[in-house]
Short mmCIF file of C-alpha atoms and ligand atoms in Angstrom, two decimals:
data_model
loop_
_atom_site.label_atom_id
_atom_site.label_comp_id
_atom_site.label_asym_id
_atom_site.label_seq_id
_atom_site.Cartn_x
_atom_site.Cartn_y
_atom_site.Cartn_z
CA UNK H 92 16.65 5.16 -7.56
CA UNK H 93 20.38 4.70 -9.13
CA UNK H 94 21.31 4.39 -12.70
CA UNK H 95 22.09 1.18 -12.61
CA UNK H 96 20.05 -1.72 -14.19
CA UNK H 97 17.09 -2.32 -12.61
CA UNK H 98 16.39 -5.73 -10.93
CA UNK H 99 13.27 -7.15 -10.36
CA UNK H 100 10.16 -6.06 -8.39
CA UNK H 101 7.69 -7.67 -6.42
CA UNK H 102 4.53 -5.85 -6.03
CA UNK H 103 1.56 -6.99 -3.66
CA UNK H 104 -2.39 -5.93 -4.57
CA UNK H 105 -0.93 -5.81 -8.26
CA UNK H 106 -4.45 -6.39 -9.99
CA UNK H 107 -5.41 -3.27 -9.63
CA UNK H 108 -5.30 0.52 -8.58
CA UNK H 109 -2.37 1.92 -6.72
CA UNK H 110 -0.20 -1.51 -7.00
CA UNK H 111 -1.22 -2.20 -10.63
CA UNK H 112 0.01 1.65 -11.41
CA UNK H 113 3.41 0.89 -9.82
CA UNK H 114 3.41 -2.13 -12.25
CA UNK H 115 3.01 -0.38 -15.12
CA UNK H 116 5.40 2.66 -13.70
CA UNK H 117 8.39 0.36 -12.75
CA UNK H 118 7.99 -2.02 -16.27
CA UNK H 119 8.05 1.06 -18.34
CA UNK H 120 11.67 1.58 -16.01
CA UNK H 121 12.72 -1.95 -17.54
CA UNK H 122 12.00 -3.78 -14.13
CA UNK H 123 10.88 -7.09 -14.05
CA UNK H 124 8.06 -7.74 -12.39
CA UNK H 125 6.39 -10.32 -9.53
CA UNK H 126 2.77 -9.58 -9.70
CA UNK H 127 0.65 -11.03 -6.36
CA UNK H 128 -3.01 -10.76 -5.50
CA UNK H 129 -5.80 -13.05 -5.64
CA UNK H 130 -7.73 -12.78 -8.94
CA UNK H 131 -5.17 -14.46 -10.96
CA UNK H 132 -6.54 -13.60 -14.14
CA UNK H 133 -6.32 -9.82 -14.08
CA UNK H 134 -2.80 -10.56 -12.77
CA UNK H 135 -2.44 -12.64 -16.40
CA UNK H 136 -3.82 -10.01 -18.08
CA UNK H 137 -1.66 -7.62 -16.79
CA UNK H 138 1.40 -9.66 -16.98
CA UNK H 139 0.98 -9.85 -20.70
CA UNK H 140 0.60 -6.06 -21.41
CA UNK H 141 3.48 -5.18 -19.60
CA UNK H 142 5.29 -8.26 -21.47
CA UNK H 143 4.09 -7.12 -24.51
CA UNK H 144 4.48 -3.01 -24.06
CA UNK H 145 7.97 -3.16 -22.17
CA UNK H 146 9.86 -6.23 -22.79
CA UNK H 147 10.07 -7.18 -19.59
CA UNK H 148 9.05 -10.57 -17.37
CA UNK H 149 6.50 -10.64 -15.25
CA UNK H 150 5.63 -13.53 -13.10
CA UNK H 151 2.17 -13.98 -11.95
CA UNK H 152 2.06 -15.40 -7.79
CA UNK H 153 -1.70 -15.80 -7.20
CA UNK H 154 -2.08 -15.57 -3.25
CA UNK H 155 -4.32 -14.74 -0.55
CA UNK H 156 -2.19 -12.88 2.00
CA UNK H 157 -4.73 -13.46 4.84
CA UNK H 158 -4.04 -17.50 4.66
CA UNK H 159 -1.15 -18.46 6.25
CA UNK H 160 -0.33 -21.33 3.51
CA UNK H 161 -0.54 -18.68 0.92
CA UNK H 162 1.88 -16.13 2.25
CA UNK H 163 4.51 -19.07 3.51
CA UNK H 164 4.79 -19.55 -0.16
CA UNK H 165 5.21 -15.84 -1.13
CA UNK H 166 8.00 -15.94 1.99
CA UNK H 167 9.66 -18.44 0.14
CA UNK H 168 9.14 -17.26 -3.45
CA UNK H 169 10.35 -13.76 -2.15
CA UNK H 170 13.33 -14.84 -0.68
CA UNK H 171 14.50 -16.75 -3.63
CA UNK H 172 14.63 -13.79 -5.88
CA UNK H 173 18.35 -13.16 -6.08
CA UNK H 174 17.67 -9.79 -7.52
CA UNK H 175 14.65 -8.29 -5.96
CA UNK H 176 15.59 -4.40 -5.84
CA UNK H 177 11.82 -4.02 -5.23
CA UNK H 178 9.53 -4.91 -2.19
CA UNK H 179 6.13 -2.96 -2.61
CA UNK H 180 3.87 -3.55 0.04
CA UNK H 181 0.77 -2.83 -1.22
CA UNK H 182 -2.08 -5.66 -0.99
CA UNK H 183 -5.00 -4.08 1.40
CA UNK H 184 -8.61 -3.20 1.47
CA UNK H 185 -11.16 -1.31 4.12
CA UNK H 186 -14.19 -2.26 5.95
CA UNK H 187 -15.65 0.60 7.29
CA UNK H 188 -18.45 -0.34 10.12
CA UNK H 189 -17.94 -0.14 14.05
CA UNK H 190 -16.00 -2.57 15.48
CA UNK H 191 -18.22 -4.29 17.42
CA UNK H 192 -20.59 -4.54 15.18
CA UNK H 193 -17.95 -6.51 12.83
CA UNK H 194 -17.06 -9.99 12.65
CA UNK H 195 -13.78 -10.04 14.76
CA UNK H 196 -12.36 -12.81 11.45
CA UNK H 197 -13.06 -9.27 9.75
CA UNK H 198 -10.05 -7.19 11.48
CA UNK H 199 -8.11 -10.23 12.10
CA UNK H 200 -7.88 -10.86 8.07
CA UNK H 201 -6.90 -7.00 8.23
CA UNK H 202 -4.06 -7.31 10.63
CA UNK H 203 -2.77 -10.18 8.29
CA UNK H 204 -2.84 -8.49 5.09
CA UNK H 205 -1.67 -5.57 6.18
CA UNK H 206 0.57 -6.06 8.99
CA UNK H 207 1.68 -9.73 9.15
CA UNK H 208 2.01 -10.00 5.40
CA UNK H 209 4.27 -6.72 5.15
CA UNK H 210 6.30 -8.12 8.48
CA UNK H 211 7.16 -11.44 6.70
CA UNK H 212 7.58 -10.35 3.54
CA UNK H 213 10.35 -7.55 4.52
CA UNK H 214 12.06 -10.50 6.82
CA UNK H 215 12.15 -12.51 3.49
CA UNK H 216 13.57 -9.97 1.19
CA UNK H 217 16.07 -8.12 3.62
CA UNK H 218 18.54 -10.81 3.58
CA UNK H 219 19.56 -10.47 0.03
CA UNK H 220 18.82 -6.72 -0.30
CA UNK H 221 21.52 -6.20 2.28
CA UNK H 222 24.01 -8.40 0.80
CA UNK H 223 23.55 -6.84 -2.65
CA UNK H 224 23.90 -3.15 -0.34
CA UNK H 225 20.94 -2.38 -2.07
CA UNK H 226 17.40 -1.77 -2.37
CA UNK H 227 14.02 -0.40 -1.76
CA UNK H 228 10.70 -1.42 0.04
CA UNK H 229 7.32 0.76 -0.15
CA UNK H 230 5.34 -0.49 2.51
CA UNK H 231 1.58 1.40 1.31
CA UNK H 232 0.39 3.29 4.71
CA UNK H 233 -2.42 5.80 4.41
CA UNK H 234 -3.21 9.07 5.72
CA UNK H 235 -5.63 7.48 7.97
CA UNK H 236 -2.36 6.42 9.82
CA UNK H 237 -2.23 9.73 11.58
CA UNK H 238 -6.19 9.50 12.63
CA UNK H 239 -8.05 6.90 14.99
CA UNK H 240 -11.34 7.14 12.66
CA UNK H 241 -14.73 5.98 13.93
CA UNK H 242 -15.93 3.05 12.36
CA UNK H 243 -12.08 2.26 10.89
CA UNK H 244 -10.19 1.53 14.50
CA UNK H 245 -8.65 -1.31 12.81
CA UNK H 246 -7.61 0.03 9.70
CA UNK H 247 -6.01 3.22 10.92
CA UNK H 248 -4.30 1.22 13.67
CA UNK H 249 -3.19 -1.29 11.29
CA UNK H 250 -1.54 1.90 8.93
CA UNK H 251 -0.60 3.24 11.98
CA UNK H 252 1.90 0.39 12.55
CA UNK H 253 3.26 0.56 8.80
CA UNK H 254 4.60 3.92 9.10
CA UNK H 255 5.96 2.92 12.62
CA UNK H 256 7.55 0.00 11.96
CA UNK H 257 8.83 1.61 8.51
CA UNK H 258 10.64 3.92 10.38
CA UNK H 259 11.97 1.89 12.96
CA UNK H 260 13.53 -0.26 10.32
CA UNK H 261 14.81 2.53 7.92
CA UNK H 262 16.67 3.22 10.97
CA UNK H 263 17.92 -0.09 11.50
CA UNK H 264 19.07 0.03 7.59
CA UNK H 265 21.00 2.70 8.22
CA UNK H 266 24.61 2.05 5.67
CA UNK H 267 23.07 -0.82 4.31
CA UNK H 268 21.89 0.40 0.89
CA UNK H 269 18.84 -0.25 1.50
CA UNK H 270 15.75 2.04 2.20
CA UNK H 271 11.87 1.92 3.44
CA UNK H 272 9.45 4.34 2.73
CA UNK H 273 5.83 4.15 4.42
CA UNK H 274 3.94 5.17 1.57
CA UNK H 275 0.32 7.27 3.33
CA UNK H 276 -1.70 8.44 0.25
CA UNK H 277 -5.04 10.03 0.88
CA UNK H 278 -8.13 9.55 -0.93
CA UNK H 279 -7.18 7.73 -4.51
CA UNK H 280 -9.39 6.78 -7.34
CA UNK H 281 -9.08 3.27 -7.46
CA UNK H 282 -11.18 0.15 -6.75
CA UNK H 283 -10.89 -0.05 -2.88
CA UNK H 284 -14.40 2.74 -2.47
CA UNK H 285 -16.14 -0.19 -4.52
CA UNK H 286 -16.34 -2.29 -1.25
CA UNK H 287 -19.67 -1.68 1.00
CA UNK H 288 -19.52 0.86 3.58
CA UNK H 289 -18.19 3.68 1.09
CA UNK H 290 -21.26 3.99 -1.28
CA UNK H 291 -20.66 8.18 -0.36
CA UNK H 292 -17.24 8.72 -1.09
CA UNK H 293 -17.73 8.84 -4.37
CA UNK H 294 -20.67 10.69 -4.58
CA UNK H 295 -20.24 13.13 -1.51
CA UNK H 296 -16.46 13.99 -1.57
CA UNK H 297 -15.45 17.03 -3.78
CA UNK H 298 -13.28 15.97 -7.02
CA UNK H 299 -10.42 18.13 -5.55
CA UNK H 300 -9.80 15.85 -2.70
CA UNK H 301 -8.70 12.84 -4.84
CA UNK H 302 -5.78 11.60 -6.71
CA UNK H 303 -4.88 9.21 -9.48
CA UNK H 304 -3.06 5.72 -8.87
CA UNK H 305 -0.62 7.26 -11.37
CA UNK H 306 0.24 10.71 -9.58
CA UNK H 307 0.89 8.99 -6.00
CA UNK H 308 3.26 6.23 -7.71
CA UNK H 309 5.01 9.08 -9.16
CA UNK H 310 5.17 10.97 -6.21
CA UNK H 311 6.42 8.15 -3.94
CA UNK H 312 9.37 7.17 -6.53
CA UNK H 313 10.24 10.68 -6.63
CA UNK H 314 11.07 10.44 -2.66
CA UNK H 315 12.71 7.25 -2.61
CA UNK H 316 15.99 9.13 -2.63
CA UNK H 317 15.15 11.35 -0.56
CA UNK H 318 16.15 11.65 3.17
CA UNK H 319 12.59 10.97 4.53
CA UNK H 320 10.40 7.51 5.18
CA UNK H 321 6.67 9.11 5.28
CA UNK H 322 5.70 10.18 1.92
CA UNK H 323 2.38 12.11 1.93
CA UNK H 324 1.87 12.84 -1.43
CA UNK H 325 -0.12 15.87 -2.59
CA UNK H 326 -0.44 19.01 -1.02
CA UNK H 327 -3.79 18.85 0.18
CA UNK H 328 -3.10 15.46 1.86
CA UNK H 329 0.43 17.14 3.73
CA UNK H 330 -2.35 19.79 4.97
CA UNK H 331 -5.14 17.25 6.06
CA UNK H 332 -2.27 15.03 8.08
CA UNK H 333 -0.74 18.58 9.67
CA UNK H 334 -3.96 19.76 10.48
CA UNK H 335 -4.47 16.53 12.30
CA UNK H 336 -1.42 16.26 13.99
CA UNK H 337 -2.80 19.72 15.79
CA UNK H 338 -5.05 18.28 18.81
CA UNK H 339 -7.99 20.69 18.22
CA UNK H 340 -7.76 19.63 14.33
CA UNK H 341 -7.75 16.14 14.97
CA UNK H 342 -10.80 16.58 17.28
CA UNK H 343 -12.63 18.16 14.63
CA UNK H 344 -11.82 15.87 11.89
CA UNK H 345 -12.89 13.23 13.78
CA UNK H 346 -16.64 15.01 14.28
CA UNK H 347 -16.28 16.35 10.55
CA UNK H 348 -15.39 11.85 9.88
CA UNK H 349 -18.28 10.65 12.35
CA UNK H 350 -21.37 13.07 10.74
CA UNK H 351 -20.14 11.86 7.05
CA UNK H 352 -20.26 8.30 7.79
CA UNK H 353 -23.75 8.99 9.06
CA UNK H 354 -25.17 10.84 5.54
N1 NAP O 636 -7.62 4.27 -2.63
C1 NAP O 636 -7.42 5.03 -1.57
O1 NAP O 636 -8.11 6.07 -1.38
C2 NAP O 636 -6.33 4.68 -0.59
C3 NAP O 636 -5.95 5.67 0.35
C4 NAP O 636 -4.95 5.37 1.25
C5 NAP O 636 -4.33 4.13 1.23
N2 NAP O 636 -4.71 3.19 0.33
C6 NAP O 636 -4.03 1.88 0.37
O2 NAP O 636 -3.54 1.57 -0.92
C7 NAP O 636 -3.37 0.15 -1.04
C8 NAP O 636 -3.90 -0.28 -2.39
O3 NAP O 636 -5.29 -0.06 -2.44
P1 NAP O 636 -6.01 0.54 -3.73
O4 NAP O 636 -6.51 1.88 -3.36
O5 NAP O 636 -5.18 0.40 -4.93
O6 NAP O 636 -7.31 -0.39 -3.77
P2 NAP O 636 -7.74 -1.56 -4.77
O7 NAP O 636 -7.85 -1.06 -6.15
O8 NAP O 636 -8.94 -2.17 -4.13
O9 NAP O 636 -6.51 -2.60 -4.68
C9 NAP O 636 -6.29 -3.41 -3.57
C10 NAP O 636 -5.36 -4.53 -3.98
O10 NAP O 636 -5.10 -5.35 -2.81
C11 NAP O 636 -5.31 -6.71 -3.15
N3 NAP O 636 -5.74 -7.48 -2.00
C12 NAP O 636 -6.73 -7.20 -1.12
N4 NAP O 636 -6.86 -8.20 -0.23
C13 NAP O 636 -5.92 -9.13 -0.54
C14 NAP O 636 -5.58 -10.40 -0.02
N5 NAP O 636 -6.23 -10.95 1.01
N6 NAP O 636 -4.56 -11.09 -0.59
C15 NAP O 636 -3.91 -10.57 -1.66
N7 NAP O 636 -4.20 -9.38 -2.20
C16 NAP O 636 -5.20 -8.67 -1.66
C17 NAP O 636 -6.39 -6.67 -4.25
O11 NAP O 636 -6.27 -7.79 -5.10
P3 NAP O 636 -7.28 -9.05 -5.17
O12 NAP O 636 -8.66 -8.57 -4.80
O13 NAP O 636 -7.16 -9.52 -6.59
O14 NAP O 636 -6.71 -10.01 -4.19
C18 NAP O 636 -5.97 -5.42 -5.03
O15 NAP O 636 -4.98 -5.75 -5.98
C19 NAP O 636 -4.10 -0.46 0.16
O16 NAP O 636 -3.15 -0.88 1.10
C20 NAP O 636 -4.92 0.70 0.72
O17 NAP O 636 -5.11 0.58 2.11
C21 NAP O 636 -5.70 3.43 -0.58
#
């Protein structure tokens, strides 16, 4: 990021973990915020401390990105910020189970949040990005991006396509100011193992193997300067996507994947 005056940012999944840390991280920079998710009032609640703590505004957008209504609106909203330096990409959650065992409505609301959501909402906010010749968008990948997981064939696929299309379009962006970064953190304390279907990742996987919100936001605004779209960041998660990028590692990840999800 440049020294100039920051701008505004709008920031998807704001109410809490990873997107909520980049809230606090990028109002303590003097950026005003756009907070979106659905429970409105920990968006209020959040709005107001960063009001209060930074001096900054922060508009609350309460949407559901999987309704089609909801994210028309955001479109709109997004592409009416004049200033938006800021497009973070964040809104998602995982439903571990096999697929067909799933409701299909299940990966479908996936795709939208994840994919459809982050499509439309860089369309919207490219237009004036460019003609300012400047800005950023975090689209928020995963590790799992570089794995087809059992029992998560949607939601790797779905990561898979955020650090694909990230790239495709940092290429695209090429002279324009503007840059993309496909965000792929690896296991983060935050409220997304509080869903069903990850009661033993909390209890099972070793301290060591997990972040804080607050260290991958840093990390990833570290790298927006840098010459590179995927961010991994940590060490151990730089090994864990190397290793699987070797076709005897992936294999046994995937085993080492399939027996955990079985304890
Ligand atoms: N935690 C990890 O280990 C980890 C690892 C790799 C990648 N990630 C990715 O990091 C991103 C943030 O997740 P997190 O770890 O911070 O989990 P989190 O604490 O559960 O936060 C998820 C955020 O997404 C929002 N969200 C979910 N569905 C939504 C919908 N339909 N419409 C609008 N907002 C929605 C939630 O807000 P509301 O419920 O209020 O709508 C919440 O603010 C996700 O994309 C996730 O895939 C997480």
């Amino acid at each position: 990021m440049s020294g100039t005056e920051p701008g505004a940012a709008l920031i998807t999944g704001a109410s809490s973990g990873i997107g909520a840390a980049f809230a606090r991280r990028l109002a303590s920079q003097g950026y005003n915020l756009v907070l979106v998710a659905r429970r409105e009032k920990r968006l209020r609640t959040l709005s107001e401390e960063m009001q209060g703590q930074f001096n900054v505004e922060a508009q609350v957008f309460p949407a559901d990105l999987s309704h089609p209504l909801d994210l028309e609106r955001l479109e709109k909203r997004t592409a009416e910020i004049a200033n938006l330096e800021m497009l973070i990409n964040n809104a998602g959650f995982g439903a571990p189970g096999k697929f067909m065992e799933m409701q299909v409505e299940k990966s479908i609301e996936m795709i939208q949040v994840h994919v459809i959501a982050t499509v439309r909402l860089c369309r919207a906010a490219l237009p004036a990005m460019i003609a300012r010749g400047r800005g950023w968008i975090i689209n928020v990948s995963s590790i799992a991006a570089f794995m087809a997981s059992p029992r998560n064939a949607t939601y790797c696929a779905t990561k898979a396509y955020l650090n694909l299309f990230s790239q495709g379009l940092q290429d695209e962006l090429t002279g324009t100011g503007v840059r993309v970064q496909a965000l792929c953190p690896g296991l983060t304390h935050t409220e997304f193992h509080e869903r069903p279907g990850y009661e033993n990742y909390k209890t099972k996987i070793p301290e060591v193997l997990w972040m804080k919100a607050e260290d991958v936001v840093e990390k990833s605004l570290e790298s927006l300067n840098r010459d590179q779209v995927i961010c991994i960041p940590g060490f151990k998660n730089r090994l864990f996507v190397a290793v699987m990028r070797n076709r005897l590692g992936a294999r046994l990840t995937r085993m080492v994947t399939a027996r955990f999800q079985k304890l």
